[in-house]
Amino acid sequence: MEARHYLEKFQIKIFEDVVDRTNYRLNVTGGEHRPTWLVRVSDWQKVPGKEAVDGYHTISYCWEQSGEVVKNESDDGNEEYSLIDNGKHCIVEGYNVAEAYVIHSAELSESGESVDDQEDGESVDNQEDSENEGEEGNPHNNFENANSVNKEDNEDNNNKDNEEDSVQEGSKDDSDSDEQKELSYTDYVTWCVSTSESASKRYVTYDQLLQQVCKDFQIEYVWYDKVCIDQADNEAKSNEIKQMHKIYCNARYTVAMVSEALLYDLNHFEETVFFCGHKAQHYFLIDVFNSCWFKRSWTLEELMMARRILIVGTNTNMFQHSLHSTDIPTTTDTLSNILLDFGAAEHKKGSVNQALSFAHFRTSTKQHDMIYALKNTFSYMFDDMEVSYSAEIKLVFDDFYRHVATEDLSILCFGSNGTLDGTINLKSTMDKYNLPSWTGVAGRHTQNRVAITTGRELEYYIDDTMLMHVTTSRYWKISITPYEHGCYSLSKNSDEDPSDYLEKIDRVGSARYNDEWTDMDTADKDTVLVEWLLYMQNAVSSFMTHYHERAGGLLTHIRPLTLTEDCEECIILPILLESHTPMQDQPDDNVSNFVVVDYDRSYCLPVIRECTKGTGRYKSIGIYYLGDRDVSWQPSIGLNYYIGRQDINMDDPGEIINALFENDCHDVPKEFIIE
C-alpha cells in the first residue's frame, strides 16, 4: 500500500511515497490483445491501440463522480443521461503527508463552493476531526464489532467477507426506477480543506485529473471509455461493450478512482491487522467497499476482469493482485481472494454463484447494463453477445439468467441474506425484475468457486416462462427445524436476553482460535448447533436458519441449512455443490502476506419447498450443508462421517452423490417445477 496521491472526491494531493513498490508495479505485464483505441497519456490524444507495444492500462471509475449527471428525455421516450464537467476537480500540490495528514471536511456554501473558495477568504469553522485522531472517534471503530459472532474464528478463515459485508444501505440507489431522483454533482462531491500551508490547488476537468494520475504512475497508454468509445456511434459502442472483458483482462493493471478511500492517520501504518497488514489498509478497504465505485455494475465487471488493480484514494493508494494467479504473496481481502482476475483459480473460469454474490447488489444508471456487465464477466458462455438498449428489459434479464443457469447450476448455491435476528445484510437491486426463485435473488450466493455434479438420470431445463423443470428419481423429502436462535426461531418474540447466547458463541469461537475444538460426541445439542452455525458462516458466508436431525440419529448427524424462507418440510435435490475454499500459507511469519497452497472442499445440496401442496410447483430457497472433505480435528464434520462410509473416493464427486442418494431412489421419476 502506497501513500502517493490525494483524491478527495475529485481532489488529488501529491506527495512522496511512504512505501515504495514502484519496481513491482512497473514490471508487471499484460496480455497480447489491444483495444481499437487508446489514450496516449503524454498529450492525452486518442491513438490506435497497436501503438502501445509494451502494453496498456485501463481506467475504472464511477461515472457519477466525474461530473454533474443530467437526465434527459430522448425522442423515443427513453431516459438518457449526459454529463457536464465544469472543471471542479481539484489537484492539490505540495501536500506533505508526514506533516499534514489530518483532513478537515469543509462546509459547502449554497452555491456548491467550498468555504475556503469563497471570496471573503473566511477560514473553515472547526470541523469534527475525530475520525482522523486515533481510535476513539474513528468512524470505522464499530466495524470491528459488527460481526459479533466469532470474530476470531472469522479472522482465522481469512476475513474474506468482513470489509465487504460492512457496507450499509445508506448509499444512493442510482439504478433506474420510477422513484429515482436526478443525480446531483454535489451528491458525490465532498470538498475538504488541507491543513498544510504549503499546499496549492488548481481546478481541472476530470480528463486532466486522470492524465495527472497516469503521469504520476508512469503510465504511457490507457483505455478510458469516455475517449476510446465513440458515444455517438451506436454500432461502435456496441462492439466495444462486447470486448470489455478482453480490454480489462489484457491490461497490465487497472487504475480505480475511489475518492472515498482515505488514510486517516499516518500512525495506522504501524498498527498491525493480521490479514490486511496494518490498520491503514484495513480502513482503506472498508472505504472502498462502501464507495460509490464498488456499488456499480460495470466497475464490478472491470474489477473481476482485471489482473491487478491500483486503487487511487483520497491521500493514499493501494496496489493489489489476485492470490490465485500468481505465487507472489500479498494480503488477504475480498479483492485478492475472490474478485481480481476472476476465474484464475484452477480451471480458469469462475462460477456463476461468485459473480452473482456481488452483482445482485449492484446498480447501473441504465438497467440493461446490469446484465451486459454480467455477460462480459461470463463471456465464454455467450457466442454472440447482443447489446441492444432498446430491447425489453424483462427479456434481457430472462435471457441472461436462463442461459447461465443452463450452463452452470451453481446459481442454486445461495442462502439467507439475513443475520441471526433477521436483519437483511444488503438489499438486492434485482427485486423489481420479478426473477424466479432459482436465480437466488431473495438471498445471497456463496463467494467461493463451486463445481457442480448432478445425480444419475437427473435432467433439467428452463422453459420460455422461466420455470425450471427438474426431473429425478433420487431426492430427499425431510422435516427440518428452525434454529432456536435464528431468524425463523420459534422463540424469536420472547423476552430472553440474547447476551448469554452470544457469549457462548464467542467462547466457542475463541476456543477454536486457540486450537481447542469441541468434542462433538459428548457435547450437548445447543453446543453442536453453535458449532454448525460457525462452520456454515465460515464456509458459505450465511447464517444457519434451520437444521435437520435424523430420526433416531446421533447429535453428530445434525446438519444445518441456510434458507430464504421458513418451512417445516423441504426437498433436497441430488445436485452436489462442491465449494472450493482457498487454503493459504504465510511464507514469512513477520509479514502479513499469503499465498494459496491448496483448496479445501465443502459440500452442499440445493433445497426447494412446495409452494402449495399438490400443485407440483416449488421454490428454490437455499442450501443444505453436508460437511467438509477432511476435518481431522472434528471428524463428525466430515462428509465421510455423514455418509457413514470411509471407502468413498473423495476425488470422484459422482461417487459421492451416488452414495448420498443410494437409499433414496424412488420407483417413478418426479418432475419438480421451480418457479
XYZ file of C-alpha atoms in Angstrom:
675
model
C 0.000 0.000 0.000
C 1.468 3.317 -1.065
C 0.778 6.838 0.143
C 1.174 8.837 -3.018
C -1.931 10.690 -4.191
C -4.707 12.581 -2.558
C -8.078 12.235 -4.220
C -10.898 13.633 -2.101
C -13.919 13.451 -4.359
C -12.121 14.928 -7.327
C -9.271 16.458 -5.324
C -5.825 14.984 -5.746
C -2.924 15.738 -3.425
C 0.586 14.851 -4.455
C 3.338 13.860 -2.056
C 6.155 11.372 -1.664
C 5.701 7.614 -1.295
C 5.767 6.163 2.201
C 6.219 2.601 0.911
C 7.863 2.141 -2.458
C 6.515 -0.710 -4.609
C 7.282 1.055 -7.853
C 9.552 -1.625 -9.341
C 6.990 -4.372 -8.894
C 4.201 -2.244 -10.333
C 6.250 -1.047 -13.325
C 7.363 -4.533 -14.323
C 4.017 -6.319 -14.460
C 2.859 -7.349 -17.921
C -0.467 -7.715 -19.666
C -1.903 -9.826 -22.457
C -1.492 -9.610 -26.218
C -4.903 -8.121 -27.060
C -5.034 -4.406 -27.844
C -8.198 -2.299 -27.864
C -9.131 -0.481 -31.052
C -8.247 2.868 -29.470
C -6.160 4.011 -26.534
C -5.276 7.349 -24.985
C -1.622 8.398 -25.122
C -1.036 9.925 -21.708
C 1.718 12.373 -22.686
C -0.625 14.513 -24.803
C -3.980 12.856 -23.960
C -4.686 12.051 -27.603
C -6.644 9.078 -28.942
C -4.343 6.756 -30.872
C -4.638 3.264 -32.411
C -4.252 0.544 -29.796
C -1.416 -1.136 -31.693
C 0.782 1.840 -30.804
C 1.059 0.503 -27.230
C 3.782 -2.065 -27.964
C 4.674 -2.573 -24.295
C 1.121 -2.844 -23.055
C -1.558 -0.548 -21.709
C -3.640 0.156 -18.604
C -7.355 0.678 -18.007
C -9.363 3.191 -16.004
C -12.245 2.212 -13.741
C -14.315 4.972 -12.179
C -17.815 5.844 -11.050
C -19.387 7.885 -13.838
C -21.422 9.997 -11.427
C -18.219 11.172 -9.753
C -16.723 12.549 -12.944
C -19.108 15.489 -13.228
C -22.731 16.505 -12.994
C -25.147 13.917 -14.383
C -28.205 15.298 -16.141
C -31.217 13.175 -17.066
C -32.836 13.913 -20.428
C -35.815 12.538 -22.294
C -34.960 11.140 -25.718
C -37.197 11.320 -28.775
C -38.408 7.751 -28.245
C -39.402 8.464 -24.650
C -36.469 6.595 -23.091
C -34.390 8.188 -20.384
C -30.943 9.327 -21.456
C -28.162 10.743 -19.335
C -25.457 13.249 -20.104
C -22.574 14.500 -18.038
C -21.381 18.064 -17.562
C -17.811 18.590 -16.394
C -17.435 22.123 -15.048
C -13.777 21.677 -14.159
C -14.390 21.476 -10.407
C -11.952 18.636 -9.854
C -9.089 19.808 -7.702
C -5.421 18.854 -7.728
C -3.571 19.763 -4.541
C 0.205 20.019 -4.820
C 2.807 20.454 -2.144
C 0.941 18.221 0.266
C 3.177 16.653 2.933
C 1.579 13.587 4.451
C 4.045 13.439 7.330
C 3.279 16.984 8.466
C -0.355 17.467 7.500
C -2.266 14.269 7.175
C -5.333 15.332 9.150
C -8.231 16.120 6.847
C -10.970 18.554 7.768
C -14.294 18.343 5.973
C -15.256 21.685 4.521
C -18.785 23.010 4.573
C -20.461 23.698 1.276
C -21.953 27.044 0.567
C -25.339 27.221 -1.136
C -23.571 27.719 -4.426
C -21.752 24.434 -4.002
C -18.368 26.082 -3.469
C -16.255 25.028 -0.545
C -15.882 27.569 2.201
C -12.210 28.094 1.523
C -13.009 29.060 -2.073
C -15.314 31.926 -1.132
C -14.052 35.386 -1.912
C -14.073 36.608 1.661
C -11.392 34.078 2.498
C -13.026 33.115 5.773
C -11.450 30.123 7.409
C -13.422 26.961 7.859
C -15.137 26.556 11.184
C -13.728 23.856 13.385
C -14.966 20.576 11.991
C -15.272 17.278 13.711
C -11.952 15.648 13.017
C -12.232 12.784 15.448
C -12.248 10.383 12.539
C -8.609 11.244 11.992
C -7.460 11.341 15.577
C -6.936 7.754 16.551
C -9.266 5.093 17.860
C -11.890 6.895 19.860
C -13.616 8.920 17.210
C -12.829 6.839 14.150
C -15.902 6.165 12.017
C -14.792 2.577 11.455
C -14.475 1.554 15.093
C -17.881 -0.071 15.128
C -16.886 -2.246 12.193
C -14.581 -4.346 14.314
C -17.560 -5.451 16.371
C -20.053 -5.671 13.506
C -19.700 -9.410 13.094
C -20.119 -10.195 16.762
C -20.415 -13.893 16.025
C -16.983 -15.446 16.407
C -14.777 -12.605 15.297
C -11.612 -14.544 15.984
C -12.754 -17.571 14.044
C -13.779 -15.411 11.115
C -10.318 -13.880 11.076
C -8.787 -17.332 11.108
C -10.795 -18.131 7.996
C -9.243 -15.292 6.029
C -11.599 -12.472 6.999
C -12.616 -12.544 3.374
C -16.060 -11.055 3.831
C -15.631 -8.646 6.716
C -14.903 -5.465 4.828
C -17.382 -6.021 2.019
C -20.149 -7.138 4.382
C -19.797 -3.946 6.394
C -21.368 -1.959 3.549
C -24.511 -0.263 4.763
C -27.628 0.573 2.813
C -27.256 4.303 3.180
C -25.787 4.808 -0.243
C -27.607 6.408 -3.121
C -29.556 3.940 -5.229
C -28.856 5.110 -8.738
C -30.411 2.276 -10.670
C -33.265 3.215 -12.964
C -36.612 3.365 -11.207
C -39.714 5.488 -11.196
C -38.646 6.930 -7.880
C -35.123 7.788 -8.988
C -34.055 11.339 -8.298
C -31.979 13.319 -10.737
C -28.338 12.860 -9.924
C -26.648 15.887 -8.473
C -22.956 16.634 -8.735
C -22.887 17.633 -5.078
C -24.363 14.265 -4.099
C -20.953 12.792 -4.807
C -18.623 15.694 -4.075
C -17.290 16.331 -0.608
C -14.889 19.221 -0.553
C -12.132 19.360 2.028
C -9.582 21.843 3.256
C -5.911 20.946 3.504
C -4.172 21.788 6.767
C -0.843 22.215 5.009
C 0.174 25.853 4.499
C 2.495 24.857 1.665
C -0.270 23.230 -0.366
C -1.560 24.835 -3.533
C -4.639 23.941 -5.544
C -5.639 24.030 -9.162
C -9.026 23.121 -10.602
C -9.172 20.856 -13.636
C -11.502 18.708 -15.688
C -11.802 15.006 -14.926
C -9.737 14.178 -18.018
C -6.939 16.428 -16.776
C -7.109 14.819 -13.361
C -6.818 11.347 -14.890
C -3.904 12.487 -17.022
C -2.107 13.695 -13.904
C -2.719 10.388 -12.111
C -1.423 8.409 -15.095
C 1.699 10.547 -15.375
C 2.423 10.166 -11.672
C 2.293 6.390 -12.005
C 4.405 6.291 -15.186
C 1.517 5.062 -17.356
C 2.039 5.664 -21.079
C -1.188 4.340 -22.626
C -4.593 3.941 -21.044
C -8.027 2.774 -22.116
C -10.613 5.311 -20.973
C -14.171 4.717 -22.170
C -15.107 8.383 -22.487
C -12.401 8.908 -25.127
C -11.949 5.437 -26.609
C -15.643 4.737 -27.285
C -17.487 6.927 -29.746
C -20.628 7.529 -27.713
C -22.450 8.907 -30.759
C -21.857 5.765 -32.829
C -24.204 3.070 -31.509
C -22.628 0.321 -33.585
C -19.108 1.171 -32.432
C -20.337 1.462 -28.858
C -21.995 -1.949 -29.055
C -18.842 -3.536 -30.470
C -16.674 -2.080 -27.717
C -19.064 -3.215 -24.988
C -18.778 -6.755 -26.333
C -14.991 -6.510 -25.919
C -14.921 -5.075 -22.411
C -13.781 -8.347 -20.834
C -10.850 -8.573 -23.267
C -9.894 -4.956 -22.718
C -9.661 -5.251 -18.935
C -8.206 -8.741 -18.612
C -5.361 -7.952 -21.038
C -4.320 -4.688 -19.369
C -1.196 -4.574 -17.227
C -3.342 -3.314 -14.388
C -6.483 -1.261 -13.835
C -6.466 2.140 -12.159
C -9.573 2.533 -9.980
C -10.529 6.044 -8.910
C -12.119 5.656 -5.471
C -12.346 9.069 -3.921
C -13.967 7.905 -0.681
C -10.884 5.898 0.377
C -8.732 7.687 2.954
C -5.629 7.497 5.063
C -6.931 8.734 8.405
C -3.757 8.655 10.446
C -0.158 8.021 9.389
C 0.349 6.017 12.588
C -2.106 3.433 11.292
C 0.709 2.045 9.120
C 2.375 0.948 12.350
C -0.679 -0.797 13.830
C -0.855 -4.424 12.748
C -4.021 -6.040 11.411
C -3.175 -9.650 10.632
C -4.645 -10.333 7.190
C -4.603 -6.703 5.990
C -1.099 -5.958 7.190
C -1.938 -2.769 9.081
C -4.832 -0.615 10.155
C -4.310 1.903 7.334
C -5.083 -0.753 4.739
C -7.921 -2.151 6.859
C -9.696 1.220 6.957
C -8.860 1.908 3.325
C -10.593 -1.306 2.250
C -13.692 -0.523 4.284
C -13.887 2.822 2.496
C -13.504 1.078 -0.871
C -16.305 -1.387 -0.130
C -18.577 1.443 0.994
C -17.776 3.583 -2.029
C -19.935 4.513 -4.990
C -17.391 2.763 -7.223
C -17.883 -0.602 -5.507
C -21.664 -0.467 -5.910
C -21.766 -0.154 -9.691
C -22.360 -2.974 -12.186
C -19.702 -2.030 -14.751
C -16.999 -1.352 -12.177
C -17.654 -4.797 -10.706
C -17.049 -6.367 -14.115
C -13.936 -4.231 -14.608
C -12.606 -5.313 -11.226
C -13.301 -9.001 -11.829
C -11.627 -8.949 -15.236
C -8.560 -7.027 -14.054
C -5.336 -8.922 -13.433
C -4.244 -6.345 -10.883
C -5.594 -3.098 -9.541
C -4.224 0.216 -8.345
C -6.821 1.939 -6.175
C -6.235 5.682 -6.019
C -7.855 7.084 -2.909
C -8.006 10.392 -1.123
C -4.488 10.649 0.201
C -3.052 7.215 -0.360
C -3.302 4.320 -2.777
C -3.160 0.545 -2.778
C -1.802 -1.926 -5.323
C -3.249 -5.443 -5.233
C -3.238 -8.670 -7.247
C -5.060 -11.995 -7.123
C -3.910 -14.728 -4.771
C -4.982 -17.318 -7.331
C -3.000 -16.305 -10.403
C 0.484 -15.753 -9.008
C 2.802 -17.113 -6.356
C 3.747 -13.600 -5.232
C 2.485 -13.218 -1.627
C 0.021 -10.465 -0.808
C -2.508 -9.534 1.839
C -5.852 -11.314 2.045
C -9.045 -9.415 1.297
C -12.126 -9.653 -0.912
C -10.146 -8.236 -3.843
C -7.214 -10.654 -3.746
C -9.185 -13.654 -2.505
C -12.291 -13.538 -4.723
C -12.695 -10.747 -7.244
C -9.437 -9.925 -9.013
C -8.547 -11.993 -12.087
C -11.880 -13.781 -11.757
C -11.622 -17.421 -12.645
C -7.819 -17.562 -12.428
C -8.062 -20.307 -9.803
C -7.853 -23.881 -11.052
C -9.890 -24.192 -14.259
C -9.575 -20.574 -15.347
C -13.309 -19.988 -15.032
C -15.177 -18.595 -12.088
C -18.610 -19.987 -11.272
C -21.910 -18.158 -11.645
C -22.593 -18.008 -7.905
C -19.415 -16.000 -7.314
C -20.346 -13.170 -9.661
C -23.984 -13.080 -8.555
C -22.962 -12.837 -4.888
C -21.842 -9.296 -5.737
C -23.835 -8.410 -8.863
C -27.238 -8.787 -7.188
C -26.397 -5.806 -5.018
C -25.002 -3.512 -7.697
C -26.640 -0.687 -9.616
C -26.407 0.950 -13.014
C -27.729 4.158 -14.494
C -29.104 2.126 -17.404
C -30.893 -1.066 -16.394
C -29.588 -3.021 -19.385
C -26.013 -2.509 -18.214
C -26.643 -4.638 -15.128
C -26.904 -7.603 -17.499
C -24.387 -6.534 -20.149
C -21.740 -6.189 -17.452
C -22.527 -9.710 -16.244
C -22.430 -11.056 -19.795
C -18.903 -9.718 -20.136
C -17.965 -11.468 -16.906
C -19.161 -14.765 -18.410
C -18.171 -14.048 -21.980
C -17.180 -17.673 -22.559
C -20.858 -18.650 -22.180
C -22.095 -16.306 -24.895
C -21.077 -16.911 -28.502
C -22.946 -13.861 -29.729
C -23.294 -11.154 -27.111
C -26.066 -8.946 -28.455
C -26.126 -5.430 -27.000
C -29.348 -3.501 -27.512
C -30.610 -0.781 -25.201
C -33.967 -0.806 -26.954
C -34.669 -4.436 -26.045
C -37.390 -5.046 -23.473
C -35.637 -5.137 -20.123
C -37.540 -8.179 -18.802
C -36.465 -10.198 -21.843
C -32.841 -9.118 -21.380
C -32.878 -10.331 -17.769
C -34.731 -13.552 -18.552
C -32.454 -14.479 -21.452
C -29.349 -13.982 -19.337
C -30.493 -15.993 -16.335
C -31.921 -18.797 -18.475
C -28.624 -19.065 -20.312
C -26.263 -19.065 -17.315
C -28.457 -21.460 -15.320
C -28.465 -23.865 -18.250
C -24.662 -23.679 -18.320
C -23.947 -23.675 -14.576
C -26.218 -24.819 -11.728
C -24.028 -23.096 -9.149
C -26.732 -20.438 -9.477
C -28.569 -22.589 -6.897
C -25.785 -22.157 -4.342
C -27.236 -19.387 -2.191
C -28.532 -18.969 1.350
C -30.105 -16.499 3.699
C -29.162 -12.861 3.307
C -30.067 -12.123 6.914
C -28.360 -12.039 10.274
C -29.386 -14.114 13.271
C -32.055 -11.599 14.225
C -33.471 -11.463 10.682
C -31.935 -8.138 9.694
C -31.153 -8.059 5.965
C -27.432 -7.576 5.305
C -27.797 -5.980 1.893
C -30.863 -5.141 -0.147
C -30.930 -6.694 -3.581
C -31.170 -4.306 -6.512
C -32.832 -7.041 -8.610
C -36.107 -7.255 -6.669
C -38.228 -5.317 -9.128
C -37.485 -7.565 -12.109
C -39.707 -10.404 -10.886
C -36.982 -13.009 -11.252
C -37.686 -16.666 -10.418
C -36.624 -18.103 -7.076
C -33.866 -20.243 -8.619
C -31.894 -17.100 -9.512
C -31.194 -16.671 -5.772
C -32.286 -13.046 -5.815
C -34.101 -13.492 -2.480
C -30.879 -14.480 -0.722
C -27.158 -14.231 -1.239
C -24.901 -16.535 -3.223
C -21.766 -18.080 -1.787
C -18.487 -16.476 -2.842
C -16.086 -19.360 -3.446
C -15.908 -21.241 -6.736
C -18.482 -24.039 -6.897
C -18.199 -27.158 -9.052
C -21.396 -28.979 -9.997
C -22.170 -32.690 -10.211
C -25.729 -33.893 -10.819
C -27.156 -37.242 -9.820
C -27.609 -40.043 -12.303
C -30.583 -39.612 -14.619
C -31.299 -36.077 -13.417
C -32.488 -33.840 -16.213
C -33.447 -30.201 -16.193
C -34.352 -27.349 -18.499
C -35.789 -23.833 -18.271
C -38.854 -23.070 -20.331
C -39.921 -19.824 -22.001
C -41.846 -18.744 -18.897
C -38.699 -19.049 -16.731
C -39.850 -22.183 -14.915
C -37.037 -24.617 -14.115
C -38.086 -28.247 -14.674
C -36.009 -30.787 -12.722
C -36.782 -34.482 -13.207
C -35.158 -37.098 -10.971
C -35.950 -40.319 -9.195
C -33.481 -39.523 -6.411
C -34.254 -36.891 -3.812
C -34.788 -36.458 -0.090
C -38.017 -35.315 1.477
C -37.146 -34.222 5.004
C -38.541 -32.379 8.005
C -36.473 -29.520 9.352
C -36.495 -27.362 12.481
C -35.962 -23.592 12.723
C -32.798 -22.796 14.629
C -33.870 -21.600 18.071
C -31.622 -18.550 17.935
C -32.017 -17.887 14.218
C -34.171 -15.511 12.209
C -37.086 -18.005 11.999
C -36.837 -19.036 15.647
C -39.947 -20.265 17.405
C -38.909 -18.130 20.378
C -37.766 -15.035 18.495
C -40.577 -12.983 20.027
C -39.644 -13.981 23.561
C -38.138 -11.595 26.064
C -34.995 -13.658 26.631
C -31.719 -11.783 26.838
C -29.572 -12.823 23.847
C -26.333 -11.798 25.554
C -25.834 -15.199 27.206
C -26.148 -16.956 23.874
C -23.800 -14.537 22.116
C -21.261 -15.043 24.882
C -21.431 -18.786 24.265
C -20.767 -18.248 20.567
C -17.783 -16.083 21.454
C -16.456 -18.730 23.840
C -16.663 -21.451 21.195
C -15.058 -19.151 18.637
C -12.255 -18.163 20.995
C -11.575 -21.815 21.782
C -11.289 -22.564 18.062
C -8.873 -19.679 17.643
C -6.702 -21.299 20.327
C -6.958 -24.685 18.582
C -9.279 -26.057 21.252
C -12.045 -27.929 19.462
C -15.369 -29.124 20.815
C -15.777 -32.880 21.280
C -18.945 -33.289 19.217
C -19.507 -36.835 20.522
C -20.008 -35.605 24.083
C -21.302 -32.062 23.519
C -24.916 -31.108 24.220
C -27.270 -30.246 21.367
C -27.009 -26.482 21.796
C -23.213 -26.622 21.570
C -23.373 -28.859 18.485
C -25.671 -26.314 16.829
C -23.335 -23.452 17.734
C -20.508 -25.346 16.048
C -22.591 -25.778 12.909
C -23.594 -22.135 12.982
C -19.933 -21.168 12.863
C -18.984 -23.780 10.278
C -21.764 -22.673 7.939
C -20.986 -18.999 8.334
C -17.319 -19.567 7.552
C -17.913 -21.995 4.661
C -20.744 -20.269 2.790
C -20.905 -16.793 4.404
C -24.518 -17.282 5.516
C -26.079 -17.921 8.886
C -27.782 -21.185 9.746
C -31.554 -20.743 9.790
C -32.697 -24.386 10.177
C -31.248 -27.792 10.947
C -32.017 -31.388 10.011
C -31.982 -34.024 12.714
C -32.323 -37.583 11.518
C -34.998 -39.623 13.286
C -33.251 -41.710 15.916
C -29.880 -40.364 14.804
C -26.965 -39.088 16.821
C -26.450 -35.402 17.540
C -23.318 -35.621 15.425
C -25.529 -36.371 12.400
C -27.278 -32.992 12.656
C -26.744 -30.847 9.578
C -27.515 -27.107 9.073
C -29.468 -25.309 6.359
C -29.499 -21.665 5.362
C -32.831 -20.707 3.804
C -34.533 -17.605 2.476
C -37.934 -18.781 3.754
C -39.244 -20.652 6.772
C -40.727 -24.106 6.258
C -41.179 -27.386 8.112
C -40.673 -29.742 5.188
C -38.483 -29.482 2.102
C -36.966 -31.385 -0.802
C -33.210 -31.917 -1.217
C -32.148 -32.303 -4.852
C -29.257 -34.570 -5.985
C -27.069 -31.723 -7.244
C -23.710 -31.683 -5.474
C -22.432 -28.124 -4.902
C -18.719 -28.514 -4.240
C -17.279 -25.280 -2.864
C -13.532 -24.700 -3.241
C -12.157 -22.637 -0.362
C -8.574 -21.365 -0.785
C -6.105 -22.588 1.825
C -3.404 -20.017 2.453
C 0.093 -20.095 3.828
C 2.136 -17.260 5.316
C 5.684 -17.542 3.917
C 7.094 -15.035 6.411
C 5.699 -15.099 9.945
C 6.659 -11.463 10.380
C 4.796 -10.192 7.314
C 1.034 -10.392 6.723
C 1.381 -11.724 3.189
C -0.032 -15.020 1.964
C -0.093 -17.457 -0.928
C -2.702 -20.061 -1.881
C -1.280 -23.554 -1.401
C -4.403 -25.639 -1.981
C -8.195 -25.643 -1.961
C -10.348 -27.162 0.747
C -13.744 -28.537 -0.249
C -17.143 -28.101 1.367
C -20.294 -29.806 0.116
C -23.881 -28.575 -0.122
C -27.140 -29.580 -1.803
C -29.904 -27.266 -3.118
C -33.168 -27.021 -1.185
C -36.660 -26.441 -2.593
C -40.081 -26.333 -0.962
C -43.563 -26.853 -2.347
C -45.476 -23.627 -2.930
C -48.968 -25.037 -2.462
C -49.402 -28.688 -1.570
C -50.349 -30.862 -4.519
C -49.633 -28.293 -7.235
C -46.215 -29.622 -8.194
C -44.822 -26.079 -8.067
C -41.772 -25.365 -5.925
C -39.497 -22.520 -4.868
C -35.738 -22.642 -4.542
C -34.957 -21.454 -1.009
C -31.327 -22.220 -0.116
C -28.803 -24.963 0.612
C -28.251 -27.963 2.889
C -24.696 -28.082 4.266
C -23.306 -31.643 4.269
C -19.825 -31.020 5.661
C -16.212 -30.775 4.552
C -13.824 -33.077 2.774
C -11.308 -33.575 5.571
C -11.766 -32.308 9.117
C -9.321 -34.316 11.203
C -9.783 -32.094 14.233
C -13.575 -32.679 14.220
C -14.310 -35.896 12.270
C -18.101 -35.610 12.616
C -17.999 -32.518 10.364
C -16.555 -34.602 7.547
C -18.636 -35.812 4.625
C -17.470 -39.416 5.043
C -18.779 -39.422 8.598
C -22.173 -38.147 7.467
C -22.500 -40.789 4.765
C -21.254 -43.462 7.150
C -18.625 -44.886 4.808
C -14.866 -44.480 4.641
C -14.368 -46.188 1.282
C -15.694 -43.335 -0.870
C -13.271 -41.791 -3.348
C -13.478 -38.123 -2.363
C -11.872 -37.147 -5.673
C -14.894 -38.538 -7.528
C -17.935 -36.264 -6.966
C -20.093 -38.701 -8.939
C -19.330 -41.415 -6.427
C -20.098 -39.007 -3.573
C -23.545 -38.094 -4.849
C -24.401 -41.713 -5.643
C -23.519 -42.661 -2.063
C -25.613 -39.819 -0.675
C -28.754 -40.891 -2.532
C -28.255 -44.656 -2.896
C -31.072 -45.350 -0.415
C -33.404 -42.677 -1.753
C -34.241 -43.909 -5.221
C -37.964 -43.672 -5.985
C -39.717 -46.017 -8.408
C -41.071 -43.247 -10.615
C -39.069 -40.130 -11.568
C -40.670 -36.939 -10.298
C -40.737 -33.586 -12.051
C -40.173 -30.579 -9.818
C -41.285 -27.333 -11.440
C -39.415 -24.497 -9.744
C -40.914 -21.035 -10.022
